[in-house]
Each structure stands twice: as C-alpha cells, then as structure tokens.
Amino acid sequence: MPDTFRAKSWQHFKELAYSKNPKCVVYVIAQSVPARDHTGLKLILPVQGAQYIFTDTAKGDTMRRTGIPVRTDKKGSRFLTDEDVKRFLRTELQIKNLQIFSYWTA
C-alpha cells in the first residue's frame, strides 16, 4: 500500500505535481447533508509508491484555497461541478497528457 502525504497548500500540491510528473489526478467532491451547509474537495496525486492529498472547503461562493466557484441551485443547495474542477486543474496544472478523473469514474 502506498504512503499517503498531505499537501499543506495548493502551491505545495502544484509543485508536487510538476516534480512528480503524474499520469493523472483524481478528485473527490464531498457534499454533507444538508448539502447547502458544506462542500468539500479532495485532490489526489497518485505516484509511484505514494499518494499526495490536498483538501479544500467552501467559504462563501468559492472554495477557500483554490478559488473554484461554488454553485447554488434553485433550492439553495451548494455544489461544485465536475466541469469547474477539471477546468481549474487543466489551467493550473499544465502537464502534457495529464488525465483527470472523478473518484467515481477512476
């Protein structure tokens, strides 16, 4: 089983991604019940012998550490979209042939 390490900041996670040159990044969008009260994001960087994890939580209309927008539906429930997460990762991690997977589709 690989060792697990926590990235302390988005910048640290980004630096790890460039230095480790991963084939993919996996993300998990977490919604608490009720969803309007908590939205979380976990990014996982799987590399040979280790995995690096970065977590982020919502603050207002954006994620606290990455700035990814938090959407609100007609009922007031807050959520992240796969498209927003993928767009952010592609923009920030310009690594050739990097694949981005949701935990549910990995």
Coordinates of N, CA and C in Angstrom, one line a residue:
M1 N 0.8 -1.2 0.0 CA 0.0 0.0 0.0 C 0.9 1.2 0.0
P2 N 0.6 2.2 -0.8 CA 1.4 3.4 -0.9 C 1.3 4.3 0.3
D3 N 2.4 5.0 0.6 CA 2.4 6.0 1.7 C 1.5 7.2 1.3
T4 N 0.8 7.8 2.3 CA -0.1 8.9 2.0 C 0.5 10.2 2.7
F5 N 0.6 11.3 1.9 CA 1.1 12.5 2.4 C 0.1 13.6 2.1
R6 N 0.0 14.6 3.0 CA -0.9 15.7 2.9 C -0.2 16.9 2.4
A7 N -0.6 17.5 1.3 CA -0.1 18.8 0.8 C -0.7 19.9 1.6
K8 N 0.1 20.7 2.2 CA -0.3 21.8 3.1 C -1.0 23.0 2.4
S9 N -0.7 23.2 1.1 CA -1.3 24.3 0.4 C -1.5 23.9 -1.1
W10 N -2.2 24.7 -1.8 CA -2.4 24.5 -3.2 C -1.1 24.6 -3.9
Q11 N -0.3 25.6 -3.5 CA 1.0 25.8 -4.2 C 1.9 24.5 -4.0
H12 N 1.9 24.0 -2.8 CA 2.7 22.7 -2.5 C 2.2 21.6 -3.4
F13 N 0.9 21.4 -3.5 CA 0.3 20.3 -4.3 C 0.8 20.5 -5.8
K14 N 0.7 21.8 -6.2 CA 1.1 22.1 -7.6 C 2.5 21.8 -7.9
E15 N 3.4 22.2 -6.9 CA 4.8 21.9 -7.0 C 5.1 20.4 -7.1
L16 N 4.4 19.7 -6.2 CA 4.5 18.2 -6.2 C 4.1 17.6 -7.6
A17 N 3.0 18.1 -8.2 CA 2.6 17.7 -9.5 C 3.6 17.9 -10.5
Y18 N 4.3 19.0 -10.5 CA 5.3 19.3 -11.5 C 6.5 18.4 -11.3
S19 N 6.9 18.2 -10.0 CA 8.1 17.5 -9.7 C 7.9 16.0 -9.9
K20 N 6.7 15.5 -9.7 CA 6.5 14.0 -9.7 C 6.0 13.6 -11.1
N21 N 5.5 14.5 -11.9 CA 5.1 14.2 -13.3 C 4.1 13.1 -13.3
P22 N 2.9 13.2 -12.7 CA 1.9 12.1 -12.6 C 1.2 11.9 -13.9
K23 N 0.7 10.7 -14.1 CA -0.1 10.4 -15.3 C -1.6 10.9 -15.1
C24 N -2.0 11.1 -13.8 CA -3.4 11.5 -13.6 C -3.5 12.2 -12.2
V25 N -4.6 12.9 -12.1 CA -5.0 13.5 -10.8 C -6.5 13.0 -10.6
V26 N -6.8 12.6 -9.4 CA -8.1 12.2 -9.1 C -8.7 13.2 -8.1
Y27 N -10.0 13.5 -8.3 CA -10.7 14.4 -7.4 C -11.9 13.8 -6.8
V28 N -12.3 14.2 -5.6 CA -13.5 13.8 -4.9 C -14.2 15.0 -4.5
I29 N -15.5 15.1 -4.9 CA -16.3 16.2 -4.4 C -17.2 15.6 -3.3
A30 N -17.1 16.3 -2.1 CA -17.8 15.8 -1.0 C -18.9 16.7 -0.6
Q31 N -20.1 16.2 -0.4 CA -21.3 17.0 0.0 C -21.8 16.5 1.3
S32 N -22.0 17.3 2.3 CA -22.5 16.9 3.6 C -24.0 17.0 3.5
V33 N -24.7 16.4 4.4 CA -26.2 16.5 4.4 C -26.5 17.5 5.5
P34 N -27.3 18.6 5.3 CA -27.7 19.0 4.0 C -26.6 19.6 3.2
A35 N -26.6 19.4 1.9 CA -25.6 19.9 1.0 C -25.3 21.4 1.1
R36 N -26.3 22.2 1.4 CA -26.1 23.6 1.4 C -25.2 24.1 2.5
D37 N -24.9 23.2 3.5 CA -24.1 23.6 4.6 C -22.6 23.3 4.5
H38 N -22.2 22.4 3.6 CA -20.8 22.0 3.5 C -20.5 21.4 2.1
T39 N -19.5 22.0 1.5 CA -19.0 21.4 0.2 C -17.5 21.3 0.4
G40 N -17.0 20.1 0.0 CA -15.5 19.9 0.2 C -15.0 19.3 -1.1
L41 N -13.7 19.4 -1.3 CA -13.0 18.9 -2.4 C -11.7 18.3 -2.0
K42 N -11.4 17.1 -2.5 CA -10.2 16.4 -2.2 C -9.5 16.1 -3.5
L43 N -8.2 16.5 -3.7 CA -7.4 16.2 -4.8 C -6.4 15.1 -4.5
I44 N -6.2 14.1 -5.3 CA -5.3 13.0 -5.0 C -4.3 12.9 -6.2
L45 N -3.1 12.9 -5.8 CA -2.0 12.8 -6.8 C -1.3 11.5 -6.6
P46 N -1.7 10.4 -7.4 CA -1.1 9.1 -7.2 C 0.2 9.0 -8.0
V47 N 1.3 8.7 -7.3 CA 2.6 8.5 -8.0 C 3.2 7.2 -7.5
Q48 N 4.3 6.8 -8.1 CA 4.9 5.5 -7.7 C 5.2 5.5 -6.2
G49 N 4.6 4.6 -5.4 CA 4.9 4.4 -4.0 C 4.3 5.4 -3.1
A50 N 3.5 6.3 -3.6 CA 2.9 7.3 -2.7 C 1.7 8.0 -3.3
Q51 N 0.9 8.6 -2.4 CA -0.2 9.4 -2.9 C -0.2 10.7 -2.1
Y52 N -0.4 11.8 -2.8 CA -0.4 13.1 -2.1 C -1.8 13.7 -2.2
I53 N -2.3 14.2 -1.0 CA -3.7 14.6 -0.9 C -3.8 16.0 -0.5
F54 N -4.7 16.8 -1.2 CA -4.9 18.2 -0.9 C -6.4 18.3 -0.7
T55 N -6.8 19.0 0.4 CA -8.2 19.2 0.7 C -8.6 20.7 0.7
D56 N -9.8 21.0 0.3 CA -10.3 22.3 0.2 C -11.7 22.3 0.7
T57 N -12.2 23.4 1.3 CA -13.5 23.6 1.7 C -14.1 24.9 1.2
A58 N -15.4 25.0 1.2 CA -16.1 26.2 0.7 C -16.0 27.3 1.7
K59 N -15.9 28.5 1.2 CA -16.1 29.7 2.0 C -16.8 30.7 1.2
G60 N -18.1 31.0 1.5 CA -18.8 31.9 0.6 C -19.1 31.2 -0.7
D61 N -18.9 31.9 -1.8 CA -19.2 31.4 -3.1 C -18.0 30.8 -3.9
T62 N -16.9 30.6 -3.1 CA -15.7 29.9 -3.7 C -15.1 28.9 -2.8
M63 N -14.3 28.1 -3.3 CA -13.5 27.2 -2.4 C -12.4 28.0 -1.8
R64 N -12.2 27.8 -0.5 CA -11.3 28.6 0.3 C -9.9 28.7 -0.3
R65 N -9.3 27.6 -0.7 CA -7.8 27.6 -1.1 C -7.6 27.6 -2.6
T66 N -8.5 27.1 -3.4 CA -8.3 27.1 -4.8 C -9.1 28.2 -5.6
G67 N -10.1 28.7 -5.0 CA -10.9 29.7 -5.6 C -11.9 29.2 -6.6
I68 N -12.1 27.8 -6.7 CA -13.1 27.2 -7.6 C -14.5 27.7 -7.2
P69 N -15.3 28.1 -8.2 CA -16.6 28.6 -7.8 C -17.5 27.6 -7.2
V70 N -18.3 27.9 -6.2 CA -19.3 27.1 -5.6 C -20.7 27.6 -6.2
R71 N -21.4 26.7 -6.8 CA -22.7 27.0 -7.4 C -23.8 26.8 -6.4
T72 N -24.9 27.4 -6.6 CA -26.1 27.3 -5.8 C -27.3 27.0 -6.7
D73 N -28.1 25.9 -6.4 CA -29.2 25.6 -7.2 C -30.4 26.4 -6.7
K74 N -31.6 26.1 -7.3 CA -32.8 26.9 -7.0 C -33.3 26.7 -5.6
K75 N -32.9 25.5 -5.0 CA -33.4 25.2 -3.6 C -32.4 25.7 -2.6
G76 N -31.3 26.3 -3.1 CA -30.3 26.9 -2.1 C -29.2 25.9 -1.8
S77 N -29.2 24.7 -2.4 CA -28.1 23.7 -2.2 C -26.9 24.1 -2.9
R78 N -25.7 24.0 -2.3 CA -24.5 24.5 -2.9 C -23.7 23.2 -3.4
F79 N -23.0 23.4 -4.5 CA -22.3 22.3 -5.1 C -21.1 22.7 -6.0
L80 N -20.3 21.8 -6.3 CA -19.2 22.0 -7.3 C -19.6 21.2 -8.5
T81 N -19.2 21.7 -9.7 CA -19.4 21.0 -10.9 C -18.1 20.3 -11.3
D82 N -18.2 19.1 -11.9 CA -17.1 18.4 -12.5 C -16.3 19.3 -13.5
E83 N -17.1 20.1 -14.3 CA -16.5 20.9 -15.3 C -15.6 22.0 -14.7
D84 N -16.1 22.6 -13.6 CA -15.3 23.7 -12.9 C -14.0 23.1 -12.3
V85 N -14.1 21.9 -11.7 CA -12.9 21.3 -11.1 C -11.9 21.0 -12.2
K86 N -12.4 20.3 -13.3 CA -11.5 19.9 -14.4 C -10.9 21.1 -15.1
R87 N -11.7 22.2 -15.3 CA -11.2 23.4 -15.9 C -10.0 24.0 -15.0
F88 N -10.3 24.1 -13.7 CA -9.3 24.6 -12.8 C -8.0 23.8 -12.9
L89 N -8.1 22.5 -12.8 CA -6.9 21.6 -12.8 C -6.2 21.7 -14.2
R90 N -6.9 21.8 -15.3 CA -6.2 21.9 -16.6 C -5.5 23.2 -16.7
T91 N -6.1 24.3 -16.2 CA -5.5 25.6 -16.2 C -4.2 25.7 -15.3
E92 N -4.4 25.2 -14.1 CA -3.3 25.3 -13.1 C -2.2 24.3 -13.3
L93 N -2.5 23.1 -13.8 CA -1.5 22.0 -13.9 C -1.3 21.7 -15.4
Q94 N -0.6 22.5 -16.0 CA -0.4 22.4 -17.5 C 0.7 21.3 -17.8
I95 N 0.3 20.0 -17.4 CA 1.2 18.9 -17.6 C 0.7 18.1 -18.8
K96 N 1.5 17.9 -19.8 CA 1.2 17.2 -21.0 C 0.6 15.8 -20.7
N97 N -0.6 15.5 -21.4 CA -1.3 14.2 -21.3 C -1.8 13.9 -19.9
L98 N -1.9 14.9 -19.0 CA -2.4 14.6 -17.6 C -3.9 14.3 -17.7
Q99 N -4.3 13.1 -17.2 CA -5.7 12.7 -17.2 C -6.3 13.1 -15.8
I100 N -7.5 13.5 -15.9 CA -8.2 14.0 -14.7 C -9.5 13.1 -14.5
F101 N -9.6 12.5 -13.3 CA -10.7 11.5 -13.1 C -11.4 11.9 -11.8
S102 N -12.7 11.8 -11.9 CA -13.5 11.8 -10.6 C -13.3 10.5 -9.9
Y103 N -13.3 10.5 -8.6 CA -13.1 9.2 -7.9 C -14.1 8.2 -8.3
W104 N -15.3 8.6 -8.7 CA -16.4 7.7 -9.1 C -16.2 7.1 -10.4
T105 N -15.3 7.7 -11.3 CA -15.1 7.2 -12.6 C -13.7 6.6 -12.8
A106 N -12.9 6.7 -11.8 CA -11.4 6.3 -11.9 C -11.3 4.8 -12.0

